[in-house]
mmCIF file of C-alpha atoms in Angstrom:
data_model
loop_
_atom_site.group_PDB
_atom_site.id
_atom_site.type_symbol
_atom_site.label_atom_id
_atom_site.label_comp_id
_atom_site.label_asym_id
_atom_site.label_seq_id
_atom_site.Cartn_x
_atom_site.Cartn_y
_atom_site.Cartn_z
ATOM 1 C CA MET A 19 -13.737 44.337 -43.199
ATOM 2 C CA THR A 20 -12.857 47.858 -42.013
ATOM 3 C CA GLN A 21 -10.131 48.609 -39.484
ATOM 4 C CA TYR A 22 -12.845 49.398 -36.925
ATOM 5 C CA ASP A 23 -14.368 45.959 -37.477
ATOM 6 C CA ASP A 24 -10.939 44.384 -37.183
ATOM 7 C CA PHE A 25 -10.235 46.140 -33.889
ATOM 8 C CA CYS A 26 -13.668 45.160 -32.584
ATOM 9 C CA LYS A 27 -12.919 41.551 -33.467
ATOM 10 C CA LYS A 28 -9.570 41.663 -31.652
ATOM 11 C CA LEU A 29 -10.699 43.636 -28.603
ATOM 12 C CA GLY A 30 -14.213 42.314 -28.087
ATOM 13 C CA ASP A 31 -17.699 43.655 -27.398
ATOM 14 C CA LYS A 32 -16.473 46.078 -24.731
ATOM 15 C CA TYR A 33 -14.584 48.019 -27.389
ATOM 16 C CA ILE A 34 -17.882 48.516 -29.219
ATOM 17 C CA THR A 35 -20.008 49.437 -26.199
ATOM 18 C CA ASP A 36 -17.300 51.826 -24.965
ATOM 19 C CA PHE A 37 -17.312 53.549 -28.333
ATOM 20 C CA GLU A 38 -21.083 53.840 -28.476
ATOM 21 C CA SER A 39 -21.294 55.304 -24.967
ATOM 22 C CA VAL A 40 -18.773 58.086 -25.712
ATOM 23 C CA CYS A 41 -18.679 58.682 -29.459
ATOM 24 C CA ASN A 42 -22.325 59.574 -30.035
ATOM 25 C CA ASP A 43 -22.084 62.384 -32.598
ATOM 26 C CA ASP A 44 -23.093 60.665 -35.843
ATOM 27 C CA GLU A 45 -22.267 63.685 -38.000
ATOM 28 C CA TYR A 46 -18.739 63.927 -36.626
ATOM 29 C CA ASN A 47 -18.233 60.160 -36.782
ATOM 30 C CA SER A 48 -19.249 60.182 -40.421
ATOM 31 C CA LYS A 49 -16.987 63.135 -41.188
ATOM 32 C CA LYS A 50 -13.967 61.464 -39.624
ATOM 33 C CA ALA A 51 -14.749 58.276 -41.541
ATOM 34 C CA LEU A 52 -13.734 55.959 -38.732
ATOM 35 C CA PHE A 53 -15.716 53.168 -40.359
ATOM 36 C CA ALA A 54 -14.297 53.714 -43.845
ATOM 37 C CA GLU A 55 -11.597 51.683 -45.556
ATOM 38 C CA MET A 56 -8.174 52.828 -44.331
ATOM 39 C CA ASP A 57 -4.910 51.349 -43.174
ATOM 40 C CA ILE A 58 -4.148 50.688 -39.521
ATOM 41 C CA ASN A 59 -2.082 53.844 -39.080
ATOM 42 C CA GLN A 60 -4.810 56.062 -40.517
ATOM 43 C CA TYR A 61 -7.311 54.389 -38.207
ATOM 44 C CA ILE A 62 -5.190 55.039 -35.105
ATOM 45 C CA GLN A 63 -4.832 58.701 -36.138
ATOM 46 C CA ALA A 64 -8.592 59.056 -36.626
ATOM 47 C CA ALA A 65 -9.295 57.274 -33.345
ATOM 48 C CA ALA A 66 -6.946 59.597 -31.405
ATOM 49 C CA GLU A 67 -8.751 62.607 -32.837
ATOM 50 C CA GLN A 68 -12.064 61.032 -31.798
ATOM 51 C CA VAL A 69 -10.906 60.460 -28.231
ATOM 52 C CA PHE A 70 -9.934 64.085 -27.684
ATOM 53 C CA TYR A 71 -12.757 65.583 -29.731
ATOM 54 C CA TYR A 72 -15.267 63.994 -27.381
ATOM 55 C CA LYS A 73 -13.289 64.940 -24.282
ATOM 56 C CA LEU A 74 -13.188 68.598 -25.269
ATOM 57 C CA LYS A 75 -16.785 68.602 -26.447
ATOM 58 C CA LYS A 76 -17.892 67.249 -23.070
ATOM 59 C CA GLN A 77 -15.919 69.878 -21.175
ATOM 60 C CA LEU A 78 -16.198 72.906 -23.441
ATOM 61 C CA GLY A 79 -19.291 72.403 -25.557
ATOM 62 C CA THR A 80 -18.901 73.036 -29.268
ATOM 63 C CA ILE A 81 -15.696 71.757 -30.868
ATOM 64 C CA ILE A 82 -14.978 72.156 -34.564
ATOM 65 C CA SER A 83 -12.824 69.650 -36.407
ATOM 66 C CA ASP A 84 -10.584 70.484 -39.362
ATOM 67 C CA GLN A 85 -10.701 74.274 -39.228
ATOM 68 C CA ASN A 86 -8.364 76.582 -41.130
ATOM 69 C CA VAL A 87 -6.839 79.264 -38.899
ATOM 70 C CA ASN A 88 -3.924 80.426 -41.060
ATOM 71 C CA PRO A 89 -5.084 82.206 -44.262
ATOM 72 C CA GLU A 90 -1.661 81.611 -45.790
ATOM 73 C CA ASN A 91 -1.977 77.844 -45.408
ATOM 74 C CA ARG A 92 -4.851 75.802 -46.812
ATOM 75 C CA THR A 93 -4.499 72.984 -44.296
ATOM 76 C CA ASP A 94 -6.618 72.738 -41.140
ATOM 77 C CA VAL A 95 -5.933 72.216 -37.458
ATOM 78 C CA ASP A 96 -7.586 69.046 -36.177
ATOM 79 C CA LEU A 97 -9.473 70.478 -33.192
ATOM 80 C CA TYR A 98 -10.661 74.074 -32.885
ATOM 81 C CA TYR A 99 -12.514 75.954 -30.178
ATOM 82 C CA ASP A 100 -13.436 79.621 -29.804
ATOM 83 C CA GLY A 101 -14.693 80.643 -26.399
ATOM 84 C CA LYS A 102 -13.896 81.083 -22.748
ATOM 85 C CA PRO A 103 -11.501 80.944 -21.046
ATOM 86 C CA TYR A 104 -9.248 80.401 -24.083
ATOM 87 C CA ASN A 105 -9.475 79.744 -27.785
ATOM 88 C CA LEU A 106 -7.842 76.401 -28.610
ATOM 89 C CA ARG A 107 -6.058 75.260 -31.781
ATOM 90 C CA ILE A 108 -4.907 71.670 -31.441
ATOM 91 C CA GLU A 109 -2.966 69.643 -33.982
ATOM 92 C CA VAL A 110 -3.086 65.868 -33.352
ATOM 93 C CA LYS A 111 -0.323 63.514 -34.470
ATOM 94 C CA THR A 112 0.078 59.753 -33.997
ATOM 95 C CA PRO A 113 3.527 58.353 -34.830
ATOM 96 C CA VAL A 114 3.393 55.021 -36.646
ATOM 97 C CA LEU A 115 3.923 52.301 -34.059
ATOM 98 C CA PHE A 116 7.066 50.297 -34.691
ATOM 99 C CA GLU A 117 5.113 47.062 -34.265
ATOM 100 C CA ASN A 118 2.966 48.078 -37.246
ATOM 101 C CA THR A 119 5.894 48.607 -39.618
ATOM 102 C CA GLU A 120 7.001 46.157 -42.289
ATOM 103 C CA LYS A 121 10.517 46.163 -40.832
ATOM 104 C CA TYR A 122 9.259 44.924 -37.478
ATOM 105 C CA LYS A 123 7.133 42.216 -39.071
ATOM 106 C CA GLU A 124 10.029 41.096 -41.263
ATOM 107 C CA ASP A 125 12.408 41.022 -38.295
ATOM 108 C CA ILE A 126 10.006 38.883 -36.253
ATOM 109 C CA LYS A 127 9.626 36.511 -39.202
ATOM 110 C CA ASN A 128 13.424 36.181 -39.266
ATOM 111 C CA GLY A 129 13.654 35.469 -35.545
ATOM 112 C CA ILE A 130 14.875 38.936 -34.560
ATOM 113 C CA THR A 131 13.134 39.896 -31.328
ATOM 114 C CA ILE A 132 15.475 42.536 -29.857
ATOM 115 C CA HIS A 133 15.817 46.024 -31.321
ATOM 116 C CA GLY A 134 18.707 48.090 -29.988
ATOM 117 C CA GLN A 135 18.309 51.823 -30.262
ATOM 118 C CA GLN A 136 20.276 54.934 -29.384
ATOM 119 C CA VAL A 137 18.348 56.651 -26.591
ATOM 120 C CA ASN A 138 18.653 60.176 -27.971
ATOM 121 C CA ARG A 139 21.018 62.490 -29.754
ATOM 122 C CA TYR A 140 24.048 63.701 -27.867
ATOM 123 C CA PRO A 141 26.235 66.711 -28.686
ATOM 124 C CA GLU A 142 29.137 65.617 -30.878
ATOM 125 C CA SER A 143 31.479 67.105 -28.294
ATOM 126 C CA MET A 144 30.063 64.707 -25.726
ATOM 127 C CA VAL A 145 29.669 61.462 -27.688
ATOM 128 C CA ALA A 146 30.954 61.076 -31.238
ATOM 129 C CA ARG A 147 28.360 59.657 -33.622
ATOM 130 C CA LYS A 148 30.746 57.042 -34.950
ATOM 131 C CA ASP A 149 31.507 55.856 -31.412
ATOM 132 C CA MET A 150 27.811 55.597 -30.573
ATOM 133 C CA ALA A 151 27.130 53.708 -33.792
ATOM 134 C CA ALA A 152 29.993 51.307 -33.115
ATOM 135 C CA ALA A 153 28.840 50.645 -29.554
ATOM 136 C CA LEU A 154 25.279 49.965 -30.664
ATOM 137 C CA SER A 155 26.495 47.654 -33.407
ATOM 138 C CA ASP A 156 28.642 45.696 -30.944
ATOM 139 C CA VAL A 157 25.733 45.274 -28.527
ATOM 140 C CA THR A 158 23.303 43.993 -31.144
ATOM 141 C CA LYS A 159 25.865 41.601 -32.646
ATOM 142 C CA ALA A 160 26.367 40.033 -29.228
ATOM 143 C CA PHE A 161 22.853 38.551 -29.446
ATOM 144 C CA ASN A 162 23.850 36.204 -32.275
ATOM 145 C CA GLY A 163 21.338 37.209 -34.882
ATOM 146 C CA LYS A 164 18.444 37.776 -32.469
ATOM 147 C CA ALA A 165 18.962 41.547 -32.331
ATOM 148 C CA THR A 166 19.233 44.405 -34.780
ATOM 149 C CA GLU A 167 19.454 48.172 -34.710
ATOM 150 C CA ARG A 168 16.398 50.405 -34.808
ATOM 151 C CA LYS A 169 16.846 53.967 -35.974
ATOM 152 C CA MET A 170 15.903 56.858 -33.752
ATOM 153 C CA GLU A 171 12.479 58.406 -34.337
ATOM 154 C CA ASP A 172 13.284 61.907 -33.083
ATOM 155 C CA ASN A 173 12.855 63.537 -36.479
ATOM 156 C CA LYS A 174 9.144 62.821 -36.193
ATOM 157 C CA ILE A 175 8.968 65.390 -33.389
ATOM 158 C CA LYS A 176 10.679 67.923 -35.640
ATOM 159 C CA ASP A 177 8.290 67.139 -38.498
ATOM 160 C CA TYR A 178 5.235 67.500 -36.256
ATOM 161 C CA LEU A 179 6.405 70.833 -34.870
ATOM 162 C CA GLU A 180 7.116 72.191 -38.345
ATOM 163 C CA TYR A 181 3.737 70.992 -39.578
ATOM 164 C CA ALA A 182 1.925 72.604 -36.640
ATOM 165 C CA GLN A 183 3.895 75.810 -37.208
ATOM 166 C CA GLU A 184 2.653 76.009 -40.795
ATOM 167 C CA LYS A 185 -0.971 75.544 -39.790
ATOM 168 C CA MET A 186 -1.084 77.961 -36.877
ATOM 169 C CA VAL A 187 -0.776 81.692 -36.363
ATOM 170 C CA ASP A 188 1.020 83.423 -33.511
ATOM 171 C CA PRO A 189 -1.158 83.047 -30.422
ATOM 172 C CA ASP A 190 -2.449 86.070 -28.535
ATOM 173 C CA ASN A 191 -3.128 86.157 -24.813
ATOM 174 C CA ASN A 192 -6.531 84.533 -25.343
ATOM 175 C CA THR A 193 -5.436 81.723 -27.668
ATOM 176 C CA ILE A 194 -3.501 78.515 -27.016
ATOM 177 C CA ASN A 195 -1.763 76.471 -29.727
ATOM 178 C CA VAL A 196 -1.137 72.833 -28.817
ATOM 179 C CA LEU A 197 0.665 69.988 -30.544
ATOM 180 C CA LEU A 198 -0.946 66.797 -29.204
ATOM 181 C CA ILE A 199 1.131 63.650 -29.830
ATOM 182 C CA CYS A 200 -0.667 60.361 -29.172
ATOM 183 C CA THR A 201 1.152 57.048 -28.924
ATOM 184 C CA SER A 202 1.333 53.795 -26.954
ATOM 185 C CA SER A 203 2.651 53.278 -23.427
ATOM 186 C CA SER A 204 5.728 51.456 -24.744
ATOM 187 C CA GLU A 205 6.630 54.204 -27.246
ATOM 188 C CA LEU A 206 5.775 57.171 -25.010
ATOM 189 C CA PRO A 207 9.036 57.028 -22.972
ATOM 190 C CA MET A 208 11.035 57.262 -26.201
ATOM 191 C CA TYR A 209 9.263 60.399 -27.455
ATOM 192 C CA PHE A 210 9.254 61.917 -23.984
ATOM 193 C CA ASP A 211 13.044 61.626 -23.792
ATOM 194 C CA TYR A 212 13.518 63.106 -27.255
ATOM 195 C CA ILE A 213 11.622 66.199 -26.099
ATOM 196 C CA VAL A 214 13.009 66.726 -22.592
ATOM 197 C CA ASN A 215 16.530 65.238 -22.492
ATOM 198 C CA PRO A 216 19.042 67.787 -21.137
ATOM 199 C CA TYR A 217 21.497 67.372 -24.012
ATOM 200 C CA THR A 218 19.590 67.878 -27.266
ATOM 201 C CA GLY A 219 15.965 68.126 -26.106
ATOM 202 C CA LEU A 220 13.946 71.247 -26.814
ATOM 203 C CA GLY A 221 15.281 72.944 -23.703
ATOM 204 C CA GLY A 222 18.643 71.161 -23.719
ATOM 205 C CA LYS A 223 22.197 72.468 -24.046
ATOM 206 C CA GLU A 224 22.335 71.893 -27.815
ATOM 207 C CA PRO A 225 18.730 71.436 -29.053
ATOM 208 C CA TYR A 226 18.409 69.407 -32.234
ATOM 209 C CA ILE A 227 15.334 71.452 -33.191
ATOM 210 C CA ALA A 228 15.739 75.213 -33.591
ATOM 211 C CA LYS A 229 13.316 77.229 -31.480
ATOM 212 C CA GLU A 230 12.155 79.123 -34.580
ATOM 213 C CA VAL A 231 10.687 75.882 -35.920
ATOM 214 C CA TYR A 232 7.936 75.859 -33.299
ATOM 215 C CA SER A 233 7.636 79.468 -32.150
ATOM 216 C CA LYS A 234 3.827 79.401 -32.561
ATOM 217 C CA VAL A 235 3.356 76.243 -30.482
ATOM 218 C CA ASP A 236 2.569 77.073 -26.852
ATOM 219 C CA MET A 237 3.080 73.541 -25.566
ATOM 220 C CA ILE A 238 3.260 69.868 -26.468
ATOM 221 C CA VAL A 239 0.878 67.368 -24.900
ATOM 222 C CA LEU A 240 2.134 63.787 -25.024
ATOM 223 C CA SER A 241 -0.545 61.126 -24.435
ATOM 224 C CA ASN A 242 -0.660 57.317 -24.340
ATOM 225 C CA CYS A 243 -4.268 57.188 -25.586
ATOM 226 C CA VAL A 244 -3.342 54.858 -28.468
ATOM 227 C CA GLU A 245 -2.984 52.149 -25.802
ATOM 228 C CA GLY A 246 -6.763 51.688 -25.755
ATOM 229 C CA HIS A 247 -6.584 50.065 -29.175
ATOM 230 C CA LEU A 248 -3.828 47.625 -28.244
ATOM 231 C CA ASP A 249 -4.809 45.892 -24.989
ATOM 232 C CA LYS A 250 -8.095 44.046 -24.523
ATOM 233 C CA SER A 251 -7.695 43.727 -20.740
ATOM 234 C CA PHE A 252 -8.513 47.302 -19.712
ATOM 235 C CA THR A 253 -11.536 47.621 -17.440
ATOM 236 C CA PHE A 254 -12.058 51.353 -18.081
ATOM 237 C CA ASN A 255 -13.779 52.944 -21.088
ATOM 238 C CA VAL A 256 -11.051 52.981 -23.723
ATOM 239 C CA TRP A 257 -12.675 55.845 -25.687
ATOM 240 C CA ASP A 258 -12.680 58.192 -22.692
ATOM 241 C CA ALA A 259 -9.604 60.457 -22.872
ATOM 242 C CA ASP A 260 -9.600 61.060 -19.117
ATOM 243 C CA ASN A 261 -8.527 57.461 -18.539
ATOM 244 C CA TYR A 262 -5.112 57.982 -20.134
ATOM 245 C CA VAL A 263 -1.825 59.524 -18.989
ATOM 246 C CA ASN A 264 -0.928 62.899 -20.453
ATOM 247 C CA PHE A 265 2.192 65.056 -20.099
ATOM 248 C CA VAL A 266 1.913 68.788 -20.750
ATOM 249 C CA ILE A 267 5.381 69.963 -21.794
ATOM 250 C CA PRO A 268 5.829 73.737 -22.052
ATOM 251 C CA ASN A 269 7.668 75.545 -24.819
ATOM 252 C CA THR A 270 10.716 76.542 -22.767
ATOM 253 C CA ASN A 271 11.543 79.279 -25.259
ATOM 254 C CA ARG A 272 8.441 81.227 -24.284
ATOM 255 C CA ASN A 273 8.625 84.116 -21.873
ATOM 256 C CA PRO A 274 7.097 82.671 -18.678
ATOM 257 C CA ASP A 275 5.005 85.777 -18.006
ATOM 258 C CA VAL A 276 1.649 85.871 -16.267
ATOM 259 C CA PHE A 277 -0.224 85.268 -19.529
ATOM 260 C CA TYR A 278 1.789 82.226 -20.574
ATOM 261 C CA ASN A 279 1.738 80.727 -17.088
ATOM 262 C CA ALA A 280 -2.040 81.074 -16.961
ATOM 263 C CA LYS A 281 -2.304 79.268 -20.308
ATOM 264 C CA LEU A 282 0.005 76.513 -19.127
ATOM 265 C CA ASN A 283 -1.933 75.979 -15.911
ATOM 266 C CA TYR A 284 -5.188 75.818 -17.860
ATOM 267 C CA ILE A 285 -3.897 73.141 -20.248
ATOM 268 C CA ARG A 286 -2.436 71.198 -17.330
ATOM 269 C CA LEU A 287 -5.872 71.053 -15.729
ATOM 270 C CA LEU A 288 -7.676 70.357 -19.004
ATOM 271 C CA PHE A 289 -5.424 67.398 -19.853
ATOM 272 C CA ASN A 290 -4.912 66.035 -16.310
ATOM 273 C CA ASP A 291 -1.182 66.676 -16.532
ATOM 274 C CA ASN A 292 1.338 64.153 -15.158
ATOM 275 C CA PHE A 293 4.469 66.088 -16.131
ATOM 276 C CA CYS A 294 4.626 68.118 -12.904
ATOM 277 C CA LYS A 295 4.098 64.989 -10.833
ATOM 278 C CA TYR A 296 6.910 63.215 -12.667
ATOM 279 C CA LEU A 297 9.310 66.131 -12.192
ATOM 280 C CA ALA A 298 8.484 66.382 -8.496
ATOM 281 C CA SER A 299 9.912 62.871 -7.960
ATOM 282 C CA HIS A 300 12.445 62.928 -10.788
ATOM 283 C CA ASP A 301 15.329 61.431 -8.811
ATOM 284 C CA LYS A 302 13.139 58.563 -7.661
ATOM 285 C CA TYR A 303 12.526 57.445 -11.227
ATOM 286 C CA THR A 304 15.868 58.244 -12.860
ATOM 287 C CA ASN A 305 18.407 57.237 -10.212
ATOM 288 C CA ILE A 306 19.627 53.687 -9.761
ATOM 289 C CA ALA A 307 22.345 52.878 -7.240
ATOM 290 C CA GLY A 308 23.431 56.515 -7.313
ATOM 291 C CA ASP A 309 23.712 56.719 -11.107
ATOM 292 C CA ARG A 310 21.552 59.137 -13.085
ATOM 293 C CA MET A 311 19.689 57.411 -15.911
ATOM 294 C CA ASP A 312 17.965 59.018 -18.890
ATOM 295 C CA ASP A 313 14.333 60.119 -18.904
ATOM 296 C CA ARG A 314 13.297 57.199 -21.085
ATOM 297 C CA TYR A 315 14.258 54.944 -18.189
ATOM 298 C CA GLY A 316 12.615 57.362 -15.761
ATOM 299 C CA MET A 317 9.348 57.416 -17.677
ATOM 300 C CA ILE A 318 9.221 53.614 -17.846
ATOM 301 C CA ASN A 319 9.622 53.575 -14.066
ATOM 302 C CA TYR A 320 7.005 56.290 -13.608
ATOM 303 C CA LEU A 321 4.339 54.561 -15.682
ATOM 304 C CA THR A 322 5.028 51.247 -13.960
ATOM 305 C CA ALA A 323 4.920 52.748 -10.454
ATOM 306 C CA GLU A 324 2.067 55.220 -10.859
ATOM 307 C CA HIS A 325 -0.071 53.678 -13.624
ATOM 308 C CA ILE A 326 0.542 49.949 -13.459
ATOM 309 C CA MET A 327 -2.122 49.138 -16.055
ATOM 310 C CA PHE A 328 0.048 51.080 -18.539
ATOM 311 C CA ALA A 329 3.400 49.532 -17.618
ATOM 312 C CA PRO A 330 5.484 49.507 -20.841
ATOM 313 C CA ASN A 331 6.324 45.889 -20.018
ATOM 314 C CA ASN A 332 2.941 44.254 -20.554
ATOM 315 C CA LYS A 333 3.863 41.326 -18.308
ATOM 316 C CA LEU A 334 3.915 43.672 -15.311
ATOM 317 C CA ARG A 335 0.462 45.138 -15.878
ATOM 318 C CA GLU A 336 -2.299 44.917 -13.314
ATOM 319 C CA TYR A 337 -5.817 45.830 -14.301
#
């Protein structure tokens, strides 16, 4: 049984009919090998590429998959478009979901159901690493064997940016380079905070990723489109990218001139951006009793308030 068959079995006939109504390019489907033997993580990666391939094809016409754009690098960008109003080079990444890791499965088998995690990196001058580690250890121990520590996943963002940098060339005024990161609703707040936190985020006081690492990347788009393969209760078409929540996060190291701003506005429209909406009510989602919370907390609140079917806490979802 292939992963596609397994997902169809878990999610029902709607998953199949949704796929058939959107993903109707047999040549592309065969090329991406969605029905081939692969592990669950490879399937989720292929499915995310499918979702956005068909979105862009519907809106722009011809989309090419796996196209080399950097003569010095033999690897390809996942989605490629040449045309008006902009040429697009999009690299798609899907972080492995924690629930699909062997560590998670082993922990559940051993009765460990709580995974404590440091929210993000802080400057050493602000919070010493050893103090943070000690505090996290104390918290997890207090749950009497039902909790353990989970390492931060922020290096995945660094890896993705470096990988995109290798594949791409410096964009001109008519070309947009995008790193598209696709994950679940429960993991999205974590990656969002890694990128935007004011301490070590990409535009923070002491960024943990040097700006040179991603100088060719115009913007990051963070999407929860993986959610369509995890929840059988959705009433919308789970293969239609426009049904998901996307956040277009600009490269704050770019000169915000008229050319870059035009690119940014175009991608915001193309991906139905929620980032501006979140920022417009930032205090509403990050403040509690006068205390400022981190953006992971804020994003959980935002998804729950504005997109209840994607509430990170599945028990709160309304469909």
